[in-house]
Amino acid sequence: MLTDLESKLNGKLFFDKLHRTIYATDASVYRAIPFGVAYPANLEDIKLLVTFCNGNNLPIIPRTAGTSLAGQCVGEGLVVDVSKFFTKILAVDEKQKTVTVEPGVIRDELNLYLKPYGFFFGPNTSTSNRCMIGGMTGNNSSGTTSIKYGVTRDKVLEIEAVLSDGSEAVFKSLSAEEFQQKLGLKTLEGDIYRKIYDELSAEGIKEQIHENFPKPEIHRRNTGYAVDELLKLQPFSSNGGQFNMCKLIAGSEGTLVFITKLKLQLDAPMPEKAVMIAAHYKSVSDCCGSVYEVMQHDLFTCEMMDKVILDCTKNNKSQLPNRFFIEGDPQAILMLELRDDDKNKLEEKTAALLKTLDNSLSYAHPLLYGAEIDQALELRKAGLGLLGNIVGDKKAVACIEDTAVNIEDLSAYITEFSAIMEKYKQNAVYYAHAGAGELHLRPILDLKKSEDIQLFRQITTDVAHLVKKYGGSMSGEHGDGRVRAEFVELMIGEGNYQLLKRIKKAFDPNNIFNPGKIVDAAPMDTSLRYEADREEPEVETLIDFSDSLGILRAAEKCNGSGDCRKTHLSNGVMCPSYHATKNEKDTTRARANALREYLTTSTKQNKFNSKELKEVFDLCISCKACGSECPSNVDVATLKAEFLYQYYKDNPPSLRDKAFAFNTRLNKLGSSFSLLANSKFSSVLLKNMLNIAPERTLPEIKSFNFNKHIQNTKNKIVKNNKVILYIDEFTNYLDADVGKDAIDLLTALGYNVSLFYGESGRTFISKGFLKQAKKLANENIAKLKVLIGKDCPVIGIEPSAILSFRDEYLRLADNEPDAKKVVLNSFIIEEFLSEEIKRGNITADLFTEEAKTIKYHAHCHQKSQSNTKVTFDVLNLPKNYSVTMINSGCCGMAGSFGYEKEHYNVSMQIGELRLFPAVRNADPDTIIVANGTSCRHQIKDGTKREAIHPVTLLKNALKDA
């Protein structure tokens, strides 16, 4: 049956185990294996899929980015993912200030597109760099800007959709005459309008809804279907606006129609001048007590973070720089943003707000401007994913994280909420859109244990009753989904709940659209991600995962927030293969979820022996970006290395895998016969033997006597600062010229240079030959520990080699104290030079004053485990050098990956996203600089431009060069 359906689709249909596994979860605590996953290519595909499911009584689960926290896109039906093909921005109407989009358009990318028009789409979630308009509409998302710009429901003007019978409908504002015409239709669409009219015209229904629905002052409310919004419109309110079914569809979580196109109302850009005041508090109670007073000011943002989230950021590499504004050890911070186009007016607003804060319990309130505001907001945005950093099985659980009350009730509500938390001995996480009265409050529970699952229910139930007491909404923006749908009847009353069921029946008679969400929900404590009280699998590994309590829990750190689904149009590197393919299978999330699933459920003796795991890890290029950019620090590169090692136990590696893993031995041999090794004959032979892409050029193997060269430069020493230059396997045999330049540069700058030769093990790690990598790690550590120290560091030229000392060696080494000593004294050469510049040991007068323009591409491992600013600072040392960092992501080569025939196209696609165009668009006189050997090779193959290492640039810039 599915095979027949597949043959009729223009898009793709998967019903294999891997795709069903990776679509079994979202960012919630739920898990349900779907029977298939579809990527529709066009409207006809969606109509076909809906008709098929309707005819066979099969559930259909609409999905975009899959970042829902309440389980909205988890189900046992057919998952229909529109994120791959329904991504077009169709039209902008500048006069009406509207945009028409498909549901798979990413919110931030929409605003990037709209910027030249002078408009933007206001609702702004913490997931805005990957969440999509379809999902935002389904959840009625809002985010940090809602106090100024409203929620998604306020912005949706028109929706084109496929109804449950496969027919098409357009929902928009209707005049009285048009409304009557809809009532006369002899179609499913007509049935829907008639049902809505009959139900909302019934005697007493307005009073019933108004008495039981959340207070109208709460603009962030998603409890059930928004029938209260329809009552504000004609014909149900004589003074209301035109009837628009979009008010009901927004927030309906894909349970009523399948959205295919949307028209959105846009806003003028926010005022350019801005200041953010970060008000610090000694308690959450003090913080919440200030919200009503500060909201009397003209705020654009009023957000809260508590100590638990702030402490999570201490261990996240990418978030550490964003903590700059934190003073002391606050229990909570309110982030208050003011804006105005007039500088004087902004200063007046700031002074007024500071006066209010001076009379509050805020103990510090630093002012942030410009990029500092972006850094603070990024810290807050990362909060959701950072909660996954809690080591072990206890996690901050989404169940009561979306409650909203009137801000006048906020302080009293928090007091009673805190009492509930104390009753259950909970130290909850407070993460809030405080200005909207919405608090993301999360209990910390171990949902692998039945007693905590009971707490999961008890806490949610008690909080639901508390929210009801204050006339609040159990869901402000995250939706009811699986976790809160059970409580909809409690929140709005039995009569209103039955009304919602009848409306659902009218739209979807056979209950195919996302069943079990909003109405007729299963109990909230069923279909959870983990089996309760299971015997926890014991998985032995060669790599040390003890910091995560084992490899399984390292994979379980992924909470599904989907940061890895941002595209190349966002900042950062993660995840290059997803950027190229746009397939969920190629995300960090999919790899972690698949590994978790197979380590948990596989009955094989070797749980890693899985062709599905081999497939999901295949396009991971081990760029290491996820290790720093994923808020939960899910390091898939390390997971992949262990997987390959374990997989090879039952599936011997190929000749090519061995050749790349033992590449250093082959290069050493080739260096003795370089003419033969570099000949065209050898190139063709190797490509054919090892299945290397014929389009790819092979690096030239070189032979150079570094010891002899350094002896010839010793007489140039003028100082006694000692450094150990690491001649790694790449420098030794492929980039000898760069090694020579490094020696010349360092000696010219007055350093006493000694050499350390050693294979880093990078090729072994990337190919899963971990025993060989471990042996090298132990050997190098044993040799280096007696050579290095605070006054004699080891510095490396190739980032992927020297940074293995700081990363994998800690997980491979037998002697941890010695390994840590090496970690503390190992640096990429730019890190060392940058620090020396700061100390005044290297000055600009040693270098040319000639003007040059430089564009720099940084190695992925540097971006993940070091920072790119050190290279930027070093390259800017010559007085008239103008340096630009290329926002390039990954180059796509990734060691052996780009050579492999089946990976070549993806490798080049990655390069074409950002790096290649930037290099091609550079002036011919611009110098291209890249510190990675693979990066330079990729740039040459992809653009025909030569890139040089930073040390070569600096060596050539020396006045006496």
CSV table of C-alpha atoms in Angstrom, one decimal, residues 534-815:
chain,number,residue,atom,x,y,z
A,534,ARG,CA,14.0,-0.1,32.8
A,535,GLU,CA,17.3,-1.8,33.5
A,536,GLU,CA,19.7,0.9,32.2
A,537,PRO,CA,21.8,-0.5,29.4
A,538,GLU,CA,25.5,-0.8,30.1
A,539,VAL,CA,27.6,0.2,27.1
A,540,GLU,CA,31.3,-0.2,27.3
A,541,THR,CA,33.4,2.2,25.2
A,542,LEU,CA,37.0,2.9,24.5
A,543,ILE,CA,36.5,6.7,24.6
A,544,ASP,CA,35.9,8.0,28.1
A,545,PHE,CA,32.3,9.4,28.3
A,546,SER,CA,32.4,9.6,32.1
A,547,ASP,CA,31.6,13.3,32.1
A,548,SER,CA,28.2,12.4,30.7
A,549,LEU,CA,27.9,9.2,32.8
A,550,GLY,CA,28.5,7.1,29.7
A,551,ILE,CA,27.9,7.2,25.9
A,552,LEU,CA,24.1,6.6,26.2
A,553,ARG,CA,23.6,9.5,28.4
A,554,ALA,CA,25.9,11.6,26.1
A,555,ALA,CA,23.4,10.9,23.4
A,556,GLU,CA,20.4,11.5,25.7
A,557,LYS,CA,21.6,15.0,26.3
A,558,CYS,CA,19.9,15.9,23.1
A,559,ASN,CA,16.6,17.3,24.1
A,560,GLY,CA,15.4,17.9,20.5
A,561,SER,CA,15.5,21.7,20.5
A,562,GLY,CA,16.8,21.5,17.0
A,563,ASP,CA,19.5,24.2,17.0
A,564,CYS,CA,21.3,21.9,14.5
A,565,ARG,CA,18.5,22.7,12.0
A,566,LYS,CA,19.6,26.3,11.5
A,567,THR,CA,20.8,26.8,7.9
A,568,HIS,CA,23.9,28.4,6.4
A,569,LEU,CA,22.1,31.8,6.5
A,570,SER,CA,22.5,31.8,10.3
A,571,ASN,CA,25.8,32.3,12.1
A,572,GLY,CA,27.9,29.3,13.1
A,573,VAL,CA,29.0,26.0,11.5
A,574,MET,CA,26.5,23.4,12.8
A,575,CYS,CA,25.5,21.3,10.9
A,576,PRO,CA,27.3,21.4,7.5
A,577,SER,CA,25.8,18.3,6.0
A,578,TYR,CA,22.2,19.4,7.0
A,579,HIS,CA,23.0,22.8,5.4
A,580,ALA,CA,23.6,20.9,2.1
A,581,THR,CA,20.9,18.3,2.1
A,582,LYS,CA,18.1,19.8,4.3
A,583,ASN,CA,17.4,16.3,5.5
A,584,GLU,CA,16.5,15.7,9.1
A,585,LYS,CA,18.6,12.5,8.9
A,586,ASP,CA,21.7,14.7,8.6
A,587,THR,CA,21.2,16.8,11.8
A,588,THR,CA,23.0,16.4,15.1
A,589,ARG,CA,19.6,15.7,16.6
A,590,ALA,CA,18.9,12.7,14.3
A,591,ARG,CA,22.3,11.2,15.0
A,592,ALA,CA,21.9,11.5,18.7
A,593,ASN,CA,18.4,10.2,18.7
A,594,ALA,CA,19.2,7.3,16.5
A,595,LEU,CA,22.2,6.3,18.7
A,596,ARG,CA,20.0,6.6,21.8
A,597,GLU,CA,17.3,4.5,20.2
A,598,TYR,CA,19.6,1.7,19.1
A,599,LEU,CA,21.7,1.6,22.3
A,600,THR,CA,18.5,1.3,24.2
A,601,THR,CA,16.4,-1.1,22.1
A,602,SER,CA,18.8,-3.2,20.2
A,603,THR,CA,19.0,-6.9,21.2
A,604,LYS,CA,22.3,-7.5,19.4
A,605,GLN,CA,25.4,-8.3,21.5
A,606,ASN,CA,27.1,-5.4,19.7
A,607,LYS,CA,24.4,-2.7,19.9
A,608,PHE,CA,26.5,-0.5,17.5
A,609,ASN,CA,26.2,-3.1,14.7
A,610,SER,CA,23.5,-1.4,12.8
A,611,LYS,CA,23.3,-0.3,9.2
A,612,GLU,CA,20.9,2.4,10.2
A,613,LEU,CA,23.5,3.9,12.5
A,614,LYS,CA,26.1,3.6,9.8
A,615,GLU,CA,23.7,5.6,7.5
A,616,VAL,CA,22.8,8.3,10.0
A,617,PHE,CA,26.5,9.0,10.8
A,618,ASP,CA,27.6,8.7,7.2
A,619,LEU,CA,27.5,12.5,6.4
A,620,CYS,CA,28.7,13.6,9.8
A,621,ILE,CA,32.0,15.4,8.8
A,622,SER,CA,33.3,15.6,12.4
A,623,CYS,CA,33.5,19.4,12.2
A,624,LYS,CA,33.1,19.5,16.0
A,625,ALA,CA,30.6,22.4,15.7
A,626,CYS,CA,27.9,20.6,17.7
A,627,GLY,CA,30.3,20.3,20.6
A,628,SER,CA,30.1,24.0,21.2
A,629,GLU,CA,27.1,25.3,19.2
A,630,CYS,CA,24.6,22.8,20.5
A,631,PRO,CA,23.3,24.2,23.8
A,632,SER,CA,23.5,20.7,25.2
A,633,ASN,CA,27.0,20.2,23.9
A,634,VAL,CA,26.1,17.0,22.1
A,635,ASP,CA,29.5,16.1,20.5
A,636,VAL,CA,28.5,13.9,17.6
A,637,ALA,CA,32.0,13.8,16.2
A,638,THR,CA,33.1,12.0,19.3
A,639,LEU,CA,30.0,9.8,19.2
A,640,LYS,CA,30.8,8.9,15.6
A,641,ALA,CA,34.4,8.0,16.4
A,642,GLU,CA,33.2,5.5,19.0
A,643,PHE,CA,30.5,4.2,16.8
A,644,LEU,CA,32.9,3.4,14.0
A,645,TYR,CA,35.3,1.7,16.4
A,646,GLN,CA,32.5,-0.5,17.7
A,647,TYR,CA,30.9,-1.1,14.3
A,648,TYR,CA,34.2,-2.3,12.8
A,649,LYS,CA,34.2,-5.2,15.3
A,650,ASP,CA,31.5,-6.9,13.2
A,651,ASN,CA,32.0,-5.0,9.9
A,652,PRO,CA,35.7,-4.8,8.9
A,653,PRO,CA,36.8,-1.4,7.5
A,654,SER,CA,37.3,-1.0,3.8
A,655,LEU,CA,40.7,-0.7,2.1
A,656,ARG,CA,40.0,3.0,1.7
A,657,ASP,CA,39.1,3.5,5.4
A,658,LYS,CA,42.5,1.8,6.3
A,659,ALA,CA,44.3,3.9,3.7
A,660,PHE,CA,43.0,7.2,5.1
A,661,ALA,CA,43.4,6.1,8.7
A,662,PHE,CA,47.1,5.0,8.1
A,663,ASN,CA,47.6,8.0,5.8
A,664,THR,CA,50.6,9.2,7.7
A,665,ARG,CA,52.5,5.9,7.1
A,666,LEU,CA,51.7,6.1,3.4
A,667,ASN,CA,52.8,9.7,3.2
A,668,LYS,CA,56.0,8.9,4.9
A,669,LEU,CA,56.7,6.1,2.4
A,670,GLY,CA,55.7,8.4,-0.4
A,671,SER,CA,58.0,11.2,0.7
A,672,SER,CA,60.9,8.9,0.0
A,673,PHE,CA,59.7,8.5,-3.6
A,674,SER,CA,58.0,11.9,-4.1
A,675,LEU,CA,58.4,12.0,-7.9
A,676,LEU,CA,56.5,8.7,-8.2
A,677,ALA,CA,54.1,9.4,-5.4
A,678,ASN,CA,53.1,12.8,-7.0
A,679,SER,CA,52.9,11.5,-10.6
A,680,LYS,CA,49.7,11.5,-12.6
A,681,PHE,CA,49.9,7.7,-12.8
A,682,SER,CA,49.9,7.3,-9.0
A,683,SER,CA,47.0,9.7,-8.7
A,684,VAL,CA,44.8,7.8,-11.2
A,685,LEU,CA,45.8,4.5,-9.6
A,686,LEU,CA,45.0,5.7,-6.1
A,687,LYS,CA,41.7,7.2,-7.1
A,688,ASN,CA,40.6,4.0,-8.8
A,689,MET,CA,41.8,1.7,-6.0
A,690,LEU,CA,40.4,3.7,-3.2
A,691,ASN,CA,37.2,5.0,-4.8
A,692,ILE,CA,38.3,8.7,-4.6
A,693,ALA,CA,36.4,11.2,-6.6
A,694,PRO,CA,38.1,11.7,-10.0
A,695,GLU,CA,37.4,15.4,-9.9
A,696,ARG,CA,39.4,15.8,-6.7
A,697,THR,CA,43.1,16.7,-6.8
A,698,LEU,CA,45.4,14.9,-4.5
A,699,PRO,CA,47.8,16.8,-2.2
A,700,GLU,CA,51.5,16.9,-3.1
A,701,ILE,CA,53.6,14.8,-0.8
A,702,LYS,CA,56.8,16.6,0.3
A,703,SER,CA,60.0,15.8,2.0
A,704,PHE,CA,61.9,18.4,4.1
A,705,ASN,CA,64.6,18.3,6.7
A,706,PHE,CA,63.2,20.6,9.5
A,707,ASN,CA,66.1,19.8,11.8
A,708,LYS,CA,68.6,21.0,9.3
A,709,HIS,CA,66.6,24.1,8.6
A,710,ILE,CA,66.2,25.0,12.3
A,711,GLN,CA,70.0,24.7,12.8
A,712,ASN,CA,70.5,27.2,10.1
A,713,THR,CA,68.2,29.7,11.8
A,714,LYS,CA,69.5,29.4,15.4
A,715,ASN,CA,71.9,32.3,15.0
A,716,LYS,CA,68.9,34.7,14.6
A,717,ILE,CA,67.8,34.2,18.3
A,718,VAL,CA,67.8,37.5,20.2
A,719,LYS,CA,65.7,36.4,23.2
A,720,ASN,CA,65.4,33.3,25.3
A,721,ASN,CA,61.6,32.7,25.2
A,722,LYS,CA,61.3,29.0,24.6
A,723,VAL,CA,58.5,27.4,22.5
A,724,ILE,CA,58.1,23.9,21.1
A,725,LEU,CA,56.8,23.9,17.6
A,726,TYR,CA,54.7,20.8,16.9
A,727,ILE,CA,55.5,19.3,13.5
A,728,ASP,CA,52.4,17.2,13.0
A,729,GLU,CA,51.8,14.6,10.3
A,730,PHE,CA,50.2,17.1,7.9
A,731,THR,CA,53.0,19.7,8.3
A,732,ASN,CA,55.6,17.0,8.0
A,733,TYR,CA,54.5,15.5,4.7
A,734,LEU,CA,52.0,17.8,3.1
A,735,ASP,CA,52.7,21.4,4.3
A,736,ALA,CA,56.4,21.5,4.8
A,737,ASP,CA,56.5,25.0,3.4
A,738,VAL,CA,54.2,26.2,6.2
A,739,GLY,CA,56.3,24.4,8.8
A,740,LYS,CA,59.4,26.2,7.4
A,741,ASP,CA,57.6,29.5,7.5
A,742,ALA,CA,56.6,28.9,11.1
A,743,ILE,CA,60.2,28.3,12.1
A,744,ASP,CA,61.4,31.4,10.2
A,745,LEU,CA,58.7,33.6,11.7
A,746,LEU,CA,59.2,32.4,15.3
A,747,THR,CA,63.0,32.7,15.2
A,748,ALA,CA,62.8,36.1,13.5
A,749,LEU,CA,60.5,37.2,16.4
A,750,GLY,CA,63.2,36.1,18.9
A,751,TYR,CA,61.9,32.8,20.1
A,752,ASN,CA,64.1,29.8,21.0
A,753,VAL,CA,62.3,27.1,18.9
A,754,SER,CA,62.6,23.4,19.4
A,755,LEU,CA,60.7,20.8,17.4
A,756,PHE,CA,58.4,18.1,18.5
A,757,TYR,CA,57.6,15.4,15.9
A,758,GLY,CA,54.5,13.2,16.4
A,759,GLU,CA,51.5,11.9,14.7
A,760,SER,CA,48.4,13.5,16.4
A,761,GLY,CA,46.1,10.6,15.6
A,762,ARG,CA,43.5,12.8,13.9
A,763,THR,CA,43.2,10.4,10.9
A,764,PHE,CA,42.7,7.4,13.3
A,765,ILE,CA,40.1,9.3,15.3
A,766,SER,CA,38.1,10.4,12.3
A,767,LYS,CA,38.0,6.8,10.9
A,768,GLY,CA,37.3,5.1,14.2
A,769,PHE,CA,40.7,3.4,14.7
A,770,LEU,CA,40.7,4.3,18.3
A,771,LYS,CA,43.2,1.8,19.7
A,772,GLN,CA,45.8,3.3,17.4
A,773,ALA,CA,44.7,6.8,18.4
A,774,LYS,CA,44.9,5.9,22.0
A,775,LYS,CA,48.4,4.6,21.6
A,776,LEU,CA,49.6,7.8,20.0
A,777,ALA,CA,47.9,9.9,22.6
A,778,ASN,CA,49.6,8.1,25.4
A,779,GLU,CA,53.0,8.3,23.6
A,780,ASN,CA,52.7,12.0,22.8
A,781,ILE,CA,51.6,12.9,26.4
A,782,ALA,CA,54.5,10.9,27.9
A,783,LYS,CA,57.0,12.7,25.7
A,784,LEU,CA,55.5,16.2,26.1
A,785,LYS,CA,54.9,16.1,29.8
A,786,VAL,CA,58.6,16.5,30.5
A,787,LEU,CA,59.1,19.1,27.8
A,788,ILE,CA,56.3,21.6,28.3
A,789,GLY,CA,55.4,24.0,31.0
A,790,LYS,CA,54.0,27.5,31.6
A,791,ASP,CA,57.2,29.1,30.1
A,792,CYS,CA,57.5,26.5,27.3
A,793,PRO,CA,54.3,25.7,25.5
A,794,VAL,CA,53.8,23.5,22.6
A,795,ILE,CA,52.3,25.3,19.6
A,796,GLY,CA,50.8,23.8,16.5
A,797,ILE,CA,50.3,24.8,12.9
A,798,GLU,CA,47.4,22.5,11.9
A,799,PRO,CA,44.3,23.1,14.1
A,800,SER,CA,42.9,19.6,13.8
A,801,ALA,CA,46.2,18.1,15.0
A,802,ILE,CA,47.1,20.4,17.9
A,803,LEU,CA,43.6,20.7,19.2
A,804,SER,CA,43.3,16.9,19.5
A,805,PHE,CA,45.7,17.4,22.4
A,806,ARG,CA,43.0,19.5,24.1
A,807,ASP,CA,40.0,17.5,23.1
A,808,GLU,CA,40.2,13.8,22.3
A,809,TYR,CA,43.4,13.2,24.3
A,810,LEU,CA,41.5,13.8,27.6
A,811,ARG,CA,39.1,11.0,26.6
A,812,LEU,CA,41.8,8.6,25.3
A,813,ALA,CA,44.7,9.0,27.7
A,814,ASP,CA,45.4,6.6,30.5
A,815,ASN,CA,47.1,9.2,32.6
